[in-house]
Structures are given as C-alpha cells and as structure tokens.
Short mmCIF file of C-alpha atoms and ligand atoms in Angstrom, two decimals:
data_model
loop_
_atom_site.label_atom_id
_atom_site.label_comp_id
_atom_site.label_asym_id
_atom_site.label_seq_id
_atom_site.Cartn_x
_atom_site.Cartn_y
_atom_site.Cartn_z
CA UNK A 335 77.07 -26.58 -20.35
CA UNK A 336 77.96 -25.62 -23.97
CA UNK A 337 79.02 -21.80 -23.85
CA UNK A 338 79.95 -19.93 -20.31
CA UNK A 339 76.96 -19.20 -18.29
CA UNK A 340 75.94 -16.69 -15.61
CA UNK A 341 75.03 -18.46 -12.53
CA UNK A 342 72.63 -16.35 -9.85
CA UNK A 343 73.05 -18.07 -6.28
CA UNK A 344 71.09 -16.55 -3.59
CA UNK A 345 72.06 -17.04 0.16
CA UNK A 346 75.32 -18.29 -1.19
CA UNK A 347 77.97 -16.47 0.98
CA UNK A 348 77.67 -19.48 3.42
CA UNK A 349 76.83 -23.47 3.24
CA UNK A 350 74.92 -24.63 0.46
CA UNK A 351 74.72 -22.19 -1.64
CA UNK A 352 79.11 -20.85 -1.32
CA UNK A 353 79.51 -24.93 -2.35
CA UNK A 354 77.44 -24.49 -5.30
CA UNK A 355 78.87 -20.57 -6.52
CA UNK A 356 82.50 -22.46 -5.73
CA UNK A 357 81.52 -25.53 -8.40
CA UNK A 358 79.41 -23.43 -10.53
CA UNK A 359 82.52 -20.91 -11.01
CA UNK A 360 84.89 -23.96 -11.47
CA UNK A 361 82.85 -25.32 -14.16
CA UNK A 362 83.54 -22.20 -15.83
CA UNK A 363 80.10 -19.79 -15.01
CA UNK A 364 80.44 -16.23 -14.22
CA UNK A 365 78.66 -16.24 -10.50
CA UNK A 366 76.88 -13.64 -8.71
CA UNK A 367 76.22 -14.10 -5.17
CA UNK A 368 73.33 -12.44 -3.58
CA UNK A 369 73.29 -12.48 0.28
CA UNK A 370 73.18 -10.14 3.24
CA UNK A 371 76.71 -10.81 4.27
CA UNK A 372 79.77 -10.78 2.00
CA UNK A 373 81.04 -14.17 0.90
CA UNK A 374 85.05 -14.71 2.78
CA UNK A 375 85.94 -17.18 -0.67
CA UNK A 376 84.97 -13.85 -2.81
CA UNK A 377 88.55 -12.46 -3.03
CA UNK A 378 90.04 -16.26 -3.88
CA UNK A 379 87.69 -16.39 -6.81
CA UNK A 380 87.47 -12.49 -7.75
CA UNK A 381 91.10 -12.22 -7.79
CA UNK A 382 92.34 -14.36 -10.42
CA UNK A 383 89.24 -13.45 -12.62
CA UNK A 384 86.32 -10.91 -13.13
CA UNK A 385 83.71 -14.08 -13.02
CA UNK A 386 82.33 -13.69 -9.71
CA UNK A 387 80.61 -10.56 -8.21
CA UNK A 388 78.83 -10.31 -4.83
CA UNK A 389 76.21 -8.26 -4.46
CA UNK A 390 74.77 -7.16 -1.63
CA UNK A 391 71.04 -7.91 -1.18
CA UNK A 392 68.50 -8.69 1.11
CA UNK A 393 65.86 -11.07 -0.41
CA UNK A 394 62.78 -10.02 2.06
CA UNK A 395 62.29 -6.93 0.48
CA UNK A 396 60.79 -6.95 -3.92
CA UNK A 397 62.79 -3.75 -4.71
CA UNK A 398 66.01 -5.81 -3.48
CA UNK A 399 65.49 -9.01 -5.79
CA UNK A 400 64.47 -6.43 -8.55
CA UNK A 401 67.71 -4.44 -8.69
CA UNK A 402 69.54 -7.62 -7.91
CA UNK A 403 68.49 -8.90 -11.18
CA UNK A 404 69.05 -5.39 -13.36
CA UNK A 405 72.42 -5.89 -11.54
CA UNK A 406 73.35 -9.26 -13.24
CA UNK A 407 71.98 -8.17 -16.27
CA UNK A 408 74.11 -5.11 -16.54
CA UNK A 409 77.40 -6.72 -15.64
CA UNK A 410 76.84 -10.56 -17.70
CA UNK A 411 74.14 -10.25 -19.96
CA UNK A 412 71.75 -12.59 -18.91
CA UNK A 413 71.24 -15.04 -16.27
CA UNK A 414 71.13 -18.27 -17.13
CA UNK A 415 71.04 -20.82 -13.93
CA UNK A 416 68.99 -19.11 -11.28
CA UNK A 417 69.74 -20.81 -8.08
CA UNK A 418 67.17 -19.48 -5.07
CA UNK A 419 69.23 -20.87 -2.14
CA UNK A 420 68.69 -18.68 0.97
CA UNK A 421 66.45 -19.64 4.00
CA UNK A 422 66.87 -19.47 7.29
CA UNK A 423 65.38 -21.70 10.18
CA UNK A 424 63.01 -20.83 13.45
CA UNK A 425 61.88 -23.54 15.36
CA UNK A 426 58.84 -22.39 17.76
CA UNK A 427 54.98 -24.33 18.42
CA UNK A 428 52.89 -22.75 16.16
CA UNK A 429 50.66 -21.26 18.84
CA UNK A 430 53.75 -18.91 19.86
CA UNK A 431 55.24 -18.70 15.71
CA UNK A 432 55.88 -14.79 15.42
CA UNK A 433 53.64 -13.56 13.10
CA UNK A 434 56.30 -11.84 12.07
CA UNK A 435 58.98 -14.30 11.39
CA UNK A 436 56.19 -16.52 9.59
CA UNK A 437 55.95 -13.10 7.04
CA UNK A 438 60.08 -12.80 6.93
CA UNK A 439 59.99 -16.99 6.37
CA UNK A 440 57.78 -17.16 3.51
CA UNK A 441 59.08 -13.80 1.49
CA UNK A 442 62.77 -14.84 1.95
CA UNK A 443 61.85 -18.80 1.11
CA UNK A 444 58.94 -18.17 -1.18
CA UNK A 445 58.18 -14.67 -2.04
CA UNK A 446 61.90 -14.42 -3.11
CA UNK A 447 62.14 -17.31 -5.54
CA UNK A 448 58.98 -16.48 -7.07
CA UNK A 449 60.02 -12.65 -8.03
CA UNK A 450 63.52 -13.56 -8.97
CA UNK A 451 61.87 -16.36 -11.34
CA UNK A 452 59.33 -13.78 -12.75
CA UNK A 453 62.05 -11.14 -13.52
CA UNK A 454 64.49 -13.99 -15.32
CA UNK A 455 62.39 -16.04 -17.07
CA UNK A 456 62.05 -13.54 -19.86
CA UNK A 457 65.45 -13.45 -20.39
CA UNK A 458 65.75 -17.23 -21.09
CA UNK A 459 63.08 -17.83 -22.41
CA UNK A 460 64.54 -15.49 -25.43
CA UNK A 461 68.08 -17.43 -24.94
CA UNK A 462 65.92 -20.91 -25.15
CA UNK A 463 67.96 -21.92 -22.45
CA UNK A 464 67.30 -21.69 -18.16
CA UNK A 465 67.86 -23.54 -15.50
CA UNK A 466 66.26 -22.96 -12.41
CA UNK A 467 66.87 -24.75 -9.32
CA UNK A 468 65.24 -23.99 -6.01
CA UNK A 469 66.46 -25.52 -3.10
CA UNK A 470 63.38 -26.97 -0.82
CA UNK A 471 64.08 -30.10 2.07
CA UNK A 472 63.05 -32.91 2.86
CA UNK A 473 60.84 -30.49 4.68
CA UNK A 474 59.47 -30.02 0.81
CA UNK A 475 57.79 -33.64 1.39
CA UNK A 476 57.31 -34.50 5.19
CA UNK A 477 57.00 -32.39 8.28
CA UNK A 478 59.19 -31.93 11.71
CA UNK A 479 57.46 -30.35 14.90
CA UNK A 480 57.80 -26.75 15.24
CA UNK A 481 59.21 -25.53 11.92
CA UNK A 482 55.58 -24.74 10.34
CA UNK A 483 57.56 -21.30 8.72
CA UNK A 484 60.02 -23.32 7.40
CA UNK A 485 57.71 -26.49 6.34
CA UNK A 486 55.35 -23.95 4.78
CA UNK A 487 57.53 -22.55 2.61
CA UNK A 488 59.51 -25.55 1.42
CA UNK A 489 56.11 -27.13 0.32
CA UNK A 490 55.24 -24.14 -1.57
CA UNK A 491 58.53 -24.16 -3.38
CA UNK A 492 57.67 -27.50 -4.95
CA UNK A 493 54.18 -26.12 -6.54
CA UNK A 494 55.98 -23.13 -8.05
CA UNK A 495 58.59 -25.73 -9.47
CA UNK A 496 55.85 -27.22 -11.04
CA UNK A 497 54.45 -23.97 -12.34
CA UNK A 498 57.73 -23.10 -13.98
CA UNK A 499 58.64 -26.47 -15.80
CA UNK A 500 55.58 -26.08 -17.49
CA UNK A 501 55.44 -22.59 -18.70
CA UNK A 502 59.28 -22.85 -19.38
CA UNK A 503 59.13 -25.86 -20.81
CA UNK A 504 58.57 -24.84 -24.73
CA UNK A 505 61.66 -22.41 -23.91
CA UNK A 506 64.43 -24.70 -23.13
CA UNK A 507 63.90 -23.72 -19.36
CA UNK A 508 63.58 -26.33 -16.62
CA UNK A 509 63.20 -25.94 -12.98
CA UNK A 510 63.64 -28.40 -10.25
CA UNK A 511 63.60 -28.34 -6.51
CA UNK A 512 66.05 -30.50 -4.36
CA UNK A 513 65.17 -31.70 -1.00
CA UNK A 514 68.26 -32.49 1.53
CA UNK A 515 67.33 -33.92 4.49
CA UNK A 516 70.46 -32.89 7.13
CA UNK A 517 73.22 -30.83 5.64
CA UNK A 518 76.06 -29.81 7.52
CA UNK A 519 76.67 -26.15 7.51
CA UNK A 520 76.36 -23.17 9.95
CA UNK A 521 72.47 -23.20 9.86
CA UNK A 522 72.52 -27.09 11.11
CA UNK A 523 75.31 -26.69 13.33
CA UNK A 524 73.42 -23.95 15.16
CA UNK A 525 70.63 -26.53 15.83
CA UNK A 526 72.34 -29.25 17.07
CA UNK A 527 74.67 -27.13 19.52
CA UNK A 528 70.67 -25.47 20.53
CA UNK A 529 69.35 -29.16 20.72
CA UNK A 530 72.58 -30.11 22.79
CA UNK A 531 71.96 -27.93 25.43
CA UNK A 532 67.87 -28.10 25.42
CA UNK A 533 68.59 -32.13 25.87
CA UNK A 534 72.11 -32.40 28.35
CA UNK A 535 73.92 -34.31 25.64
CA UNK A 536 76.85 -33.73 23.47
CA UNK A 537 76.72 -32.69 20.19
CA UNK A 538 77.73 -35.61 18.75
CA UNK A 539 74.76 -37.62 20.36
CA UNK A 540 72.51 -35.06 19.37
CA UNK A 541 73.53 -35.86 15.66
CA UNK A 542 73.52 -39.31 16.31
CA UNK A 543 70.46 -39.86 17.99
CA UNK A 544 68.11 -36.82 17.18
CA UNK A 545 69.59 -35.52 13.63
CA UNK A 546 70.71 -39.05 11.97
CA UNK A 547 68.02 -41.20 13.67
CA UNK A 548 65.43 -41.40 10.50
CA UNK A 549 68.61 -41.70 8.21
CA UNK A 550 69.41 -44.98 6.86
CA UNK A 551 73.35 -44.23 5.54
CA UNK A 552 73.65 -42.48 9.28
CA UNK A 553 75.45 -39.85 7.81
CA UNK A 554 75.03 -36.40 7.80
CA UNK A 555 75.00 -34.76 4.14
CA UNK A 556 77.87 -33.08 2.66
CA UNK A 557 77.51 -29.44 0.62
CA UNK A 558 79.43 -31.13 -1.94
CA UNK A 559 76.88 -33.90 -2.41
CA UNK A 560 74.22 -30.90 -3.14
CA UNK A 561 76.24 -28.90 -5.12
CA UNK A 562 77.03 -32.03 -7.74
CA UNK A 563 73.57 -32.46 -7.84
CA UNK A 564 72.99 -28.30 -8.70
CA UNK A 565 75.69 -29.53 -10.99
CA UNK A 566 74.15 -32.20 -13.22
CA UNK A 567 71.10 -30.18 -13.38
CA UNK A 568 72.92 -27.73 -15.36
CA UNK A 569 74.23 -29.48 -17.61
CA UNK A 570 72.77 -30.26 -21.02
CA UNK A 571 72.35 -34.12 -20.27
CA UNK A 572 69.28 -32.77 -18.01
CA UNK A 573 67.33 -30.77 -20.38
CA UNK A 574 64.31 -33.25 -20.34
CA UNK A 575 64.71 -33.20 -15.99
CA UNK A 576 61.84 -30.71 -15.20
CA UNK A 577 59.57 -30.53 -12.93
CA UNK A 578 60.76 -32.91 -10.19
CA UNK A 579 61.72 -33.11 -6.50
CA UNK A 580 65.62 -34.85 -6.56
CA UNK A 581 65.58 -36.04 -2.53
CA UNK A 582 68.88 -36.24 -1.26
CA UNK A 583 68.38 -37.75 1.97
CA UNK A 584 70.35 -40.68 3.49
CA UNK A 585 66.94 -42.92 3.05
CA UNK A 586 65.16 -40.89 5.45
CA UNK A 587 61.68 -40.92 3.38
CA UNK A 588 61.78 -44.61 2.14
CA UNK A 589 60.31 -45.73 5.39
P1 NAD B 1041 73.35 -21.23 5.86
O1 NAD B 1041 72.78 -20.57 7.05
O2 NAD B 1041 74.73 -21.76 5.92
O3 NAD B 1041 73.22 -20.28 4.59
C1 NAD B 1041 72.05 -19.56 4.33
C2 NAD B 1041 72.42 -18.26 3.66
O4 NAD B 1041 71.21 -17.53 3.36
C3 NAD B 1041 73.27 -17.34 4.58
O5 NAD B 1041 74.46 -16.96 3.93
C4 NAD B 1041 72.35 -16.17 4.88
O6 NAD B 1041 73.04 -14.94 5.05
C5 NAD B 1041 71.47 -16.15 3.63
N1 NAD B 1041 70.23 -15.42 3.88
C6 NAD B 1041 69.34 -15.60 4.88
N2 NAD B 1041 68.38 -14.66 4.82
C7 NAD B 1041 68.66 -13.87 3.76
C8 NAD B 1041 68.06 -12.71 3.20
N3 NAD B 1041 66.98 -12.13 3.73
N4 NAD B 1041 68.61 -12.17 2.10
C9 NAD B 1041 69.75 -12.69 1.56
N5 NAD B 1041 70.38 -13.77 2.06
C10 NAD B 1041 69.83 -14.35 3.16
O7 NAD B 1041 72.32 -22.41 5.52
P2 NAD B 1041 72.41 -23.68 4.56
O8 NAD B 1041 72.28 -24.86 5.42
O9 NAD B 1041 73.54 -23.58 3.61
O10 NAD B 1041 71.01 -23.53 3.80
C11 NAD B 1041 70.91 -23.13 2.46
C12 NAD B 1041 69.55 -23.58 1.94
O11 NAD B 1041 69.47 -25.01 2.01
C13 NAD B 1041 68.38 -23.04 2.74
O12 NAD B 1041 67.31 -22.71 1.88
C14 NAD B 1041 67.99 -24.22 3.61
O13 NAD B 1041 66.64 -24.19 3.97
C15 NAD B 1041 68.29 -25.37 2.67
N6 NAD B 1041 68.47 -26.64 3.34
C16 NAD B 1041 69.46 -26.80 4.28
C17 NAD B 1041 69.59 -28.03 4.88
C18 NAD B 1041 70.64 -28.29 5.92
O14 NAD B 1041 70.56 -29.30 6.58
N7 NAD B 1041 71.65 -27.44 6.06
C19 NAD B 1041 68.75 -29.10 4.55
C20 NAD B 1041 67.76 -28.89 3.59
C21 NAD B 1041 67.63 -27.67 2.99
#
C-alpha cells in the first residue's frame, strides 16, 4: 500500500477479524473496528497512536452500518479496505431453523456487507482505489449438515463479490471473498467443546476426528494465515486479483 489507508473491519473485536485490524494497523492503516463488543487489544493499539477507533455497532440493523460509515468518514476521510468480517454460527435441521435466526444470519452475513459496500464504493471509486474483502468459508463452496443460515449466506457473499469486481473494476476497486475451512478462534472453539459433549469425546478427538477429518495438512487454520492473506490483497501487487474465491483450507475441497 502506497500512502496510509483507512481499514473498516467488521466483527473484528474477536478472531479473524482482531488478527486482521492487528496486521492491518501494523502495516501502517488507520483501523476502525465495528462490532457489538469492545475489542480488549483497543487500548494497546489506541494508546501509542490515534490510528485505531472502535466503534460500537451492531451490523443487523441498516441505520447501524449507515452511521458506521458517516463515522469513518468523519474521523479518516475515506475508507479504503472494507473488510465485512462478522458472522456468527447456528447449527439446527432446517425443519426446526428459527425463522428468526435465518433473518438475523443473512442481514448480519449478507445484508451487512452489501449496505456497507453500497455506502463505500462511492468514496473509492472517486479515490480510484478500494479494496474490498468479504470473508465467506469453505461453506462459500460446499455444504455441512445443519448450518443452511450460515451456508446460505456464505454462498451469497461470493455472487455479490462478483457483482462488485465488476462494477468497481474501471475504479481501481477490487473485491474478493476468502473461504477458510476451520479457523481456530472463539466461534470454533464453541463448536467443538458443543460437539465434545453431544459425542462423549474429548475435545481434542473432536478436532481430530470430526473438525480435521476432510483436511489433508490435519491442521486446524491459524488467524494469522487469514489475516496475511487480507494482507496481500491489499497491497498494490493485487490490483488485477478481483473477483475470486482465495480457499484457504488444509486441502479439504481437492477431493
Ligand atoms: P468470532 O466469533 O471469533 O468473531 C466474530 C465477531 O463478529 C465477534 O467479535 C462478534 O461480536 C461479531 N459479530 C457477530 N454479530 C455481530 C453483529 N450483529 N454486529 C457486529 N458484530 C457482530 O468468529 P471468527 O471465527 O473470527 O469468524 C469471523 C468470520 O470468519 C465470520 O464471518 C466467520 O463466518 C468466518 N469464518 C470463520 C471460520 C472459523 O473456522 N473460525 C471459518 C470460515 C469462515
């Protein structure tokens, strides 16, 4: 990245998406994170520098991502790398799926990256320069048994990634989805300590035998890995990367 950029990471006070505000901010970006809980890194990076700035937000409601982006706008500028990061998990048949987590799946997942694309887009499209980078799943590209919510919405994602690399395109704007298969952070860890007790075993056999068993490294991912990736993306070197799915996932989809 040439000059400093402002970096928007949603969902970021945890997992993924704190890895990715921590590299983004060491590479030099001002970073907002936008979550329902405040990040516990925030005072380690806010106190050396005015760079990052939480802001409180929750991402089901429109009038939320609005004023989260006339936020950014009025502290940095601009944003420049829009990173829609926050999801959450239910795992449930589909003939007993709440109706109403399906609705709180697909705005947070879906709905969410959509409206905060819509309201940025202008912005770089003036600056001739964007990066957008939603994060989908291997559950972007194959399905698990009772996450339809969560499968749902990580297919979408990948159709408006499309959408955007071509209308941003002529701008200088790319957009890209990347698809982790296991991750480990809170949300997974949550699973396999529910999965331990559903099945009798330990946690460790759980992620051995249930969570690693399509993987061919047999390793669970690190937020690291993901965040270099977010990484890269940024950069200048990937201005002609648009468009695409970047799978991260042990192997698990070449078989
Ligand atoms: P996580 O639970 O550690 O972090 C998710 C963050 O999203 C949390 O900080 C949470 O507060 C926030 N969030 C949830 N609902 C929100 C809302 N309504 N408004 C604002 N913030 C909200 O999970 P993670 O594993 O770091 O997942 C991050 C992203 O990566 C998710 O989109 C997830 O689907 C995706 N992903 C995770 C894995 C994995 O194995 N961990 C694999 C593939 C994709």
């Amino acid at each position: 990245m040439s000059d400093p950029k402002t970096a928007l990471i949603t969902g970021a006070a945890s997992g993924i998406g704190a890895e990715i505000a921590k590299t983004l901010f060491n590479d030099g970006c001002h970073v907002v994170i936008a979550d329902l809980n405040e990040p516990d890194y925030l005072s380690s990076l806010a106190s050396e520098t005015q760079r990052a700035l939480y802001v409180p937000s929750d991402l089901s409601r429109q009038e939320s991502c609005q004023a989260l982006v006339e936020r950014v706008v009025q502290e940095f500028g601009s944003v420049d790398i829009l990173v829609n990061n926050a999801g959450f998990q239910h795992i449930s048949p589909l003939e007993e799926f709440s109706e109403t987590v399906w609705e709180k799946m697909l705005q947070v997942m879906l709905t969410a990256p959509f409206l905060l694309t819509k309201y940025v887009l202008p912005g770089m499209k003036q600056e001739q320069w964007g990066r957008i980078i939603n994060m989908g799943s291997i559950h972007s590209q194959v399905a698990s048994l009772n996450k339809a919510g969560y499968i749902t919405a990580k297919h979408g994602l990948v159709g408006l990634t499309k959408s955007t690399a071509l209308e941003g395109g002529p701008f200088g704007v790319t957009a890209n989805v990347i698809c982790p298969a296991y991750v480990r952070t809170p949300l997974v860890e949550q699973q396999i300590a529910s999965q331990a007790q559903t099945l009798g075993i330990s946690a460790e056999e759980v992620e051995s035998q249930v969570f690693l068993k399509a993987s061919a490294t047999g390793k669970m991912i690190e937020p690291a890995e993901v965040a270099a990736m977010v990484r890269y993306l940024c950069s200048d070197q990937a201005r002609s990367i648009t468009g695409a799915c970047w799978t991260i996932d042990g192997g698990w989809t070449a078989q």
